[in-house]
CSV table of C-alpha atoms in Angstrom, one decimal:
chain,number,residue,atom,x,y,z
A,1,UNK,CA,59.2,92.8,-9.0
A,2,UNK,CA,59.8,92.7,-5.4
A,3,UNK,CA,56.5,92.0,-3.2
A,4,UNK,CA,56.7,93.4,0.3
A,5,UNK,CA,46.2,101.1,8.3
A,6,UNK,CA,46.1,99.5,11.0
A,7,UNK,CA,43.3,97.2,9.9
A,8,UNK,CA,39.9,97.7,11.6
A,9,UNK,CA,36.6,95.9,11.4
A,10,UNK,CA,34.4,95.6,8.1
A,11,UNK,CA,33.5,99.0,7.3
A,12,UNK,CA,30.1,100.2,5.1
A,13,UNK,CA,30.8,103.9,3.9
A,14,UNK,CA,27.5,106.0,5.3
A,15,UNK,CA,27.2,107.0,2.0
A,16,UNK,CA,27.9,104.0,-1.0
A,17,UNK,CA,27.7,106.1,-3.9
A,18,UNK,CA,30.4,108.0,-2.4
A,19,UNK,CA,32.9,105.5,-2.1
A,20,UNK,CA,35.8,104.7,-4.0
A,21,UNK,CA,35.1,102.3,-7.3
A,22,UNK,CA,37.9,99.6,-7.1
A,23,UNK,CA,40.2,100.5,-10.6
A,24,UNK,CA,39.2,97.7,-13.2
A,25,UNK,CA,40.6,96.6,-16.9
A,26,UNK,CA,39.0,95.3,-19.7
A,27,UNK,CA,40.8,91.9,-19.2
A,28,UNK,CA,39.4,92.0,-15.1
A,29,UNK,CA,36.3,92.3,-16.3
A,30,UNK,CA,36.4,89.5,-18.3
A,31,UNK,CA,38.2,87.2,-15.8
A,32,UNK,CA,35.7,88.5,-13.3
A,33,UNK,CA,32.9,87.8,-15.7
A,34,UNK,CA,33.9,84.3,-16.4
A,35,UNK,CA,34.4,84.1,-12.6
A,36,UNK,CA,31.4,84.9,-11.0
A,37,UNK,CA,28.1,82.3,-12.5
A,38,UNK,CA,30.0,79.4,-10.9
A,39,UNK,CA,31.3,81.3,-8.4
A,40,UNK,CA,27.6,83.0,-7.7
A,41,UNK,CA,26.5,79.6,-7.9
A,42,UNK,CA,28.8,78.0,-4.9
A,43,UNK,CA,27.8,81.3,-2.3
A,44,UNK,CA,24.0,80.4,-2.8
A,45,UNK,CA,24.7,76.8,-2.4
A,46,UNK,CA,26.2,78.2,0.9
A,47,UNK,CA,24.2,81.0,1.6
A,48,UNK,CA,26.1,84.0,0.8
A,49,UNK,CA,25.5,86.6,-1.6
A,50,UNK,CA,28.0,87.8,-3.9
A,51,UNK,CA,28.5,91.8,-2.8
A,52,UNK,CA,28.6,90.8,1.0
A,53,UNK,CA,31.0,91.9,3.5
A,54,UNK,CA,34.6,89.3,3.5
A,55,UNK,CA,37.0,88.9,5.9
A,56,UNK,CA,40.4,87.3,4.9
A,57,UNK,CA,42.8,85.5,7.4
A,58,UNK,CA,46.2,83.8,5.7
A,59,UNK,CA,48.2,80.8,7.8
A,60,UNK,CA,51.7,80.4,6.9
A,61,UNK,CA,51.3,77.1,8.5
A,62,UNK,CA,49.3,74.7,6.7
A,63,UNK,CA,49.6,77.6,3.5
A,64,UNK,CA,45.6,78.2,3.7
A,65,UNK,CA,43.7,81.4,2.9
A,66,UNK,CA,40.3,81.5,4.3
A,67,UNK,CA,37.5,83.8,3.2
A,68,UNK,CA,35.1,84.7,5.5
A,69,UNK,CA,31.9,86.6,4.7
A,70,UNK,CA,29.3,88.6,7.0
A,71,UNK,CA,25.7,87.6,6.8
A,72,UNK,CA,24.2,90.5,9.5
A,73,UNK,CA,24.7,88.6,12.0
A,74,UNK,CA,28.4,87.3,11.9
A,75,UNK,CA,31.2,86.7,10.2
A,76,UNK,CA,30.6,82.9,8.5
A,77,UNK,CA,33.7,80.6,6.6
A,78,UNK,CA,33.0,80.9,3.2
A,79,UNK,CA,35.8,79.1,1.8
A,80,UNK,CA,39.5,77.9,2.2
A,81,UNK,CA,42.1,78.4,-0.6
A,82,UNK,CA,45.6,76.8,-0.4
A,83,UNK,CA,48.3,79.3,-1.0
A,84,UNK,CA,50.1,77.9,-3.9
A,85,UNK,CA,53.7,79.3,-3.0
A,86,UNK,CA,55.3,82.1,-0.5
A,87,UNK,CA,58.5,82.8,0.6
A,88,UNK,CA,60.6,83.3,3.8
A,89,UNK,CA,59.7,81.6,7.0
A,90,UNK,CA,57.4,81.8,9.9
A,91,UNK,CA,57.9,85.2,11.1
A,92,UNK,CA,57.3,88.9,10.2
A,93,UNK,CA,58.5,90.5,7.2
A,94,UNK,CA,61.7,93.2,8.7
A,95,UNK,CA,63.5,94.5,5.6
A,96,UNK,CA,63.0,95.3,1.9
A,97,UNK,CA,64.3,92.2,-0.1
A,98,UNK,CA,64.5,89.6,2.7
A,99,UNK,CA,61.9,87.7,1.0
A,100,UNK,CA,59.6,87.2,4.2
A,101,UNK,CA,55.9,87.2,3.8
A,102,UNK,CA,54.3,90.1,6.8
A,103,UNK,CA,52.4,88.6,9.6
A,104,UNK,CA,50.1,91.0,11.4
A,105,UNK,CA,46.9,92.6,10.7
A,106,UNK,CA,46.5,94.4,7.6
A,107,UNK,CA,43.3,96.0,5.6
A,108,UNK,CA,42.8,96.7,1.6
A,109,UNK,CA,40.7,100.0,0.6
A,110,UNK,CA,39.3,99.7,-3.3
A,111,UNK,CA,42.8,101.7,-4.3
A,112,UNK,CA,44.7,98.6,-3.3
A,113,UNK,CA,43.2,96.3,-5.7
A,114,UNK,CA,45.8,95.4,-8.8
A,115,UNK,CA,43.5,94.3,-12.2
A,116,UNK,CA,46.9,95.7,-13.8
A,117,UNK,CA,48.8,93.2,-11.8
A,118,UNK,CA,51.9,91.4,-13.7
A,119,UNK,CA,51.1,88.1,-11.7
A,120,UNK,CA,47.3,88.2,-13.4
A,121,UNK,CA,45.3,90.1,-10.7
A,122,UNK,CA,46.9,91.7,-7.5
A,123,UNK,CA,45.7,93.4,-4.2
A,124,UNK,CA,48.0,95.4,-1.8
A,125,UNK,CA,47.8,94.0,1.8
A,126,UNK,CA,49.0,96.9,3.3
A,127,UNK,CA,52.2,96.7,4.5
A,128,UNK,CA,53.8,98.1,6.7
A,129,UNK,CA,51.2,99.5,8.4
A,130,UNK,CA,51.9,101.5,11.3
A,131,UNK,CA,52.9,98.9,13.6
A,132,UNK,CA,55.5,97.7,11.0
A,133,UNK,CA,56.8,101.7,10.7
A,134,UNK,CA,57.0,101.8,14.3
A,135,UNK,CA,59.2,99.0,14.3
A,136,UNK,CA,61.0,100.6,11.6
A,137,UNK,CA,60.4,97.5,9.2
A,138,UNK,CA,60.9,98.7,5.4
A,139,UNK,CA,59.2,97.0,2.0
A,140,UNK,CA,56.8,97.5,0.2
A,141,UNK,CA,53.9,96.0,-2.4
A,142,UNK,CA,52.9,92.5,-0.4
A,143,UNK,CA,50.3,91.2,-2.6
A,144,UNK,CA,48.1,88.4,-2.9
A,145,UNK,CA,48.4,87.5,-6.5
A,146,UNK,CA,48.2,84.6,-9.0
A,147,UNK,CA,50.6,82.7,-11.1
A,148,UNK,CA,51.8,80.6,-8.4
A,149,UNK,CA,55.3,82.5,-8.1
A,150,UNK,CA,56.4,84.6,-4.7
A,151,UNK,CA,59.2,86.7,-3.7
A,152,UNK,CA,57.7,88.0,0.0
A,153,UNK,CA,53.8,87.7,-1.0
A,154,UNK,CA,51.3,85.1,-1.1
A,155,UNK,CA,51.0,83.8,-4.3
A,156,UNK,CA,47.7,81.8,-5.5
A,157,UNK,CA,46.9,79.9,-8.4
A,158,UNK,CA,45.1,82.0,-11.1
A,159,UNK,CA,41.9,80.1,-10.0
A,160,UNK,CA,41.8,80.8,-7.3
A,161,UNK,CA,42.6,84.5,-7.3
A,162,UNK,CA,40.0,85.0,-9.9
A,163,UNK,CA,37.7,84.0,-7.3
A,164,UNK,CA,38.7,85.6,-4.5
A,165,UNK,CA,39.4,88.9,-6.1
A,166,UNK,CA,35.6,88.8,-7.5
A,167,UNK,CA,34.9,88.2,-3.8
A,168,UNK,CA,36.7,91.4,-2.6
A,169,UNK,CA,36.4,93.9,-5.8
A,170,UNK,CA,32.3,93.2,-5.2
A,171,UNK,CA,32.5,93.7,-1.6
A,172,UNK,CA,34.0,97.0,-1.9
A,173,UNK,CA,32.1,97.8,-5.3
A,174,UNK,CA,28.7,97.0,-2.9
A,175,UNK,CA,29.8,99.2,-0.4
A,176,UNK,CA,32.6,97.6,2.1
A,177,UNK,CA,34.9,100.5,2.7
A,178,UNK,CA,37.9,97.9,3.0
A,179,UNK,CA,38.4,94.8,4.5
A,180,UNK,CA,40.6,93.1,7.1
A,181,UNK,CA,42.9,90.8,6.2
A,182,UNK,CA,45.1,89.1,8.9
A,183,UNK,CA,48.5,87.2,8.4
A,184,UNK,CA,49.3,84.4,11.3
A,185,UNK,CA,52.5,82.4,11.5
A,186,UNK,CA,50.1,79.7,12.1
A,187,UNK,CA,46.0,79.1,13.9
A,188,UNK,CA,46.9,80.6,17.4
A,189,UNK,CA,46.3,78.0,20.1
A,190,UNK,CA,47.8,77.4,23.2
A,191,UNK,CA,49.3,74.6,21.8
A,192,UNK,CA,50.7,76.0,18.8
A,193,UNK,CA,52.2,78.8,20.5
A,194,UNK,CA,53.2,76.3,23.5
A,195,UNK,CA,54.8,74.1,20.0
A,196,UNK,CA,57.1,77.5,19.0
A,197,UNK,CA,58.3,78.4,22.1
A,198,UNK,CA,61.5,78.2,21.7
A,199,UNK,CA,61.2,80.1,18.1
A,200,UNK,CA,62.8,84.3,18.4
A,201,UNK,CA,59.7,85.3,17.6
A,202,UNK,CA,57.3,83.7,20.2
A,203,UNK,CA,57.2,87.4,21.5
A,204,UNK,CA,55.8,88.8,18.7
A,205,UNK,CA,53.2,86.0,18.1
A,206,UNK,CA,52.1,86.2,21.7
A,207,UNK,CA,50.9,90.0,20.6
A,208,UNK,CA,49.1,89.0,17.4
A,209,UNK,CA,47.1,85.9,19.6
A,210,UNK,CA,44.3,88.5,21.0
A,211,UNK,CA,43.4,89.2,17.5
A,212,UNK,CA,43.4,85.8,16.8
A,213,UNK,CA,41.1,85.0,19.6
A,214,UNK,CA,38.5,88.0,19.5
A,215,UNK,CA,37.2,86.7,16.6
A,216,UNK,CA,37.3,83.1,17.0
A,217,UNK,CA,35.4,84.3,20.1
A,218,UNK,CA,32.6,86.6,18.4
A,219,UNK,CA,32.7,86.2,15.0
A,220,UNK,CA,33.2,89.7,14.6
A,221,UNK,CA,36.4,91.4,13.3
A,222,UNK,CA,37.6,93.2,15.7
A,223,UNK,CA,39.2,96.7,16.1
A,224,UNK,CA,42.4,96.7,16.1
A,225,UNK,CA,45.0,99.7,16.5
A,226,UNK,CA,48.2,100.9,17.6
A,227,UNK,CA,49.4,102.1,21.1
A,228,UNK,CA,52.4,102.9,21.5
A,229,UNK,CA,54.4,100.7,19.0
A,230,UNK,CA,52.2,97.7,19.6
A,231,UNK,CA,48.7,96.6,18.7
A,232,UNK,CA,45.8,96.9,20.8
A,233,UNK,CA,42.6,94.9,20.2
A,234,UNK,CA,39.0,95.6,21.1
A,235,UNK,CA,36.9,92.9,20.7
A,236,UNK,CA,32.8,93.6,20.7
A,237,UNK,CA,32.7,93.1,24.3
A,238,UNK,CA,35.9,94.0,25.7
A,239,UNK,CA,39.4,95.0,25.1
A,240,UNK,CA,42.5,93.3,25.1
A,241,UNK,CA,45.9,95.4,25.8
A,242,UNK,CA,48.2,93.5,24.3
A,243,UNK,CA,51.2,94.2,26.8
A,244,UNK,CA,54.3,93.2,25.7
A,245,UNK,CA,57.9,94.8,25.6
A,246,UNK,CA,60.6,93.8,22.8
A,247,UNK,CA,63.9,93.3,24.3
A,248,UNK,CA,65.2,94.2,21.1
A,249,UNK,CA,63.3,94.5,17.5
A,250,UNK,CA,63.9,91.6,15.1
């Protein structure tokens, strides 16, 4: 099986009873069930409370997933998880079956969980979202999965996707109409992007750094849409125009 919304901040539905119950299977609910006292255990140890806002950012480069969760006052790093395997190369995902991983910003609703998931349990990132259709990029189905095997998504152990799928179907169970998740070649400093410059793709990085930045900057996820065929960012206290014009779309 082939793996291949513009994502906003954290969202709470005005009304929780109305939202969306993410799908579930009898086997989910018993990985989740196993899952969650240690996992339960770790968030208090921490802080956090299972149910709470998350926030997911991926780096290709060093292969981390990091999970970060909202306390009222902030996003906070709950927890980094190495990606077990992915496939392709620093850069954004262009075609159906050119085994690239997306970079960009992406967001899952409740519908996008996977408990049915072939690759033990599954959630849709979103892709393409509708900077990717306006670049005319195809593919379909990126998921963060388990069983350690990728062919364009971002494949965890079964560990660790156990946990953080207990972390995200809870989130949006309590009430988080979907969260962010956002897909970086690498972390977004100067000096990485400085390190890449030569790479065809330092274009499109330089319009996915604001993102980055905003909310290293506040702690807050920020908004994040589309404007004419690229993304815009508004951060809490300002907004960054990303302004940038392809020479030709890679």
């Amino acid at each position: 099986m082939f793996c291949s919304l513009v994502t906003i901040a954290a969202l709470w539905c005005a009304q929780p009873a109305g939202c969306t119950e993410p799908p579930t299977t009898p086997k989910a609910e018993q990985l989740m069930a196993q899952t969650r006292p240690k996992l339960q255990q770790e968030l208090r140890d921490k802080g956090f409370t299972l149910g709470q806002p998350i926030f997911v950012r991926i780096f290709k480069i060093p292969g981390m997933l990091e999970v970060w969760m909202d306390k009222g006052r902030g996003f906070e790093l709950f927890k980094t998880y190495r990606v077990c395997n992915y496939s392709g190369f620093p850069g954004p995902k262009v075609n159906e079956g050119d085994w690239q991983a997306p970079e960009g910003f992406y967001s899952v609703t409740a519908e996008q969980m996977n408990p049915k998931s072939a690759y033990h349990l599954a959630f849709d990132v979103g892709y393409p979202n509708e900077f990717d259709q306006a670049k005319n990029r195809t593919g379909s189905l990126i998921m963060v999965h388990g069983d350690c095997q990728s062919v364009g998504c971002f494949a965890m152990t079964n560990g660790r996707i156990e946990e953080i799928y207990v972390l995200a179907h809870d989130a949006l169970r309590q009430g988080q109409e979907r969260f962010a998740v956002h897909i970086f070649p690498f972390v977004m400093t100067p000096l990485n992007l400085k390190k890449f410059a030569t790479s065809p793709w330092i274009k499109f990085w330089q319009t996915l750094e604001p993102g980055y930045t905003a909310f290293e900057q506040s702690r807050q996820v920020p908004e994040i849409s589309v404007r004419n065929g690229e993304y815009v960012v508004a951060s809490r206290n300002h907004r960054l125009a990303m302004q940038h014009t392809f020479e030709q779309d890679r």
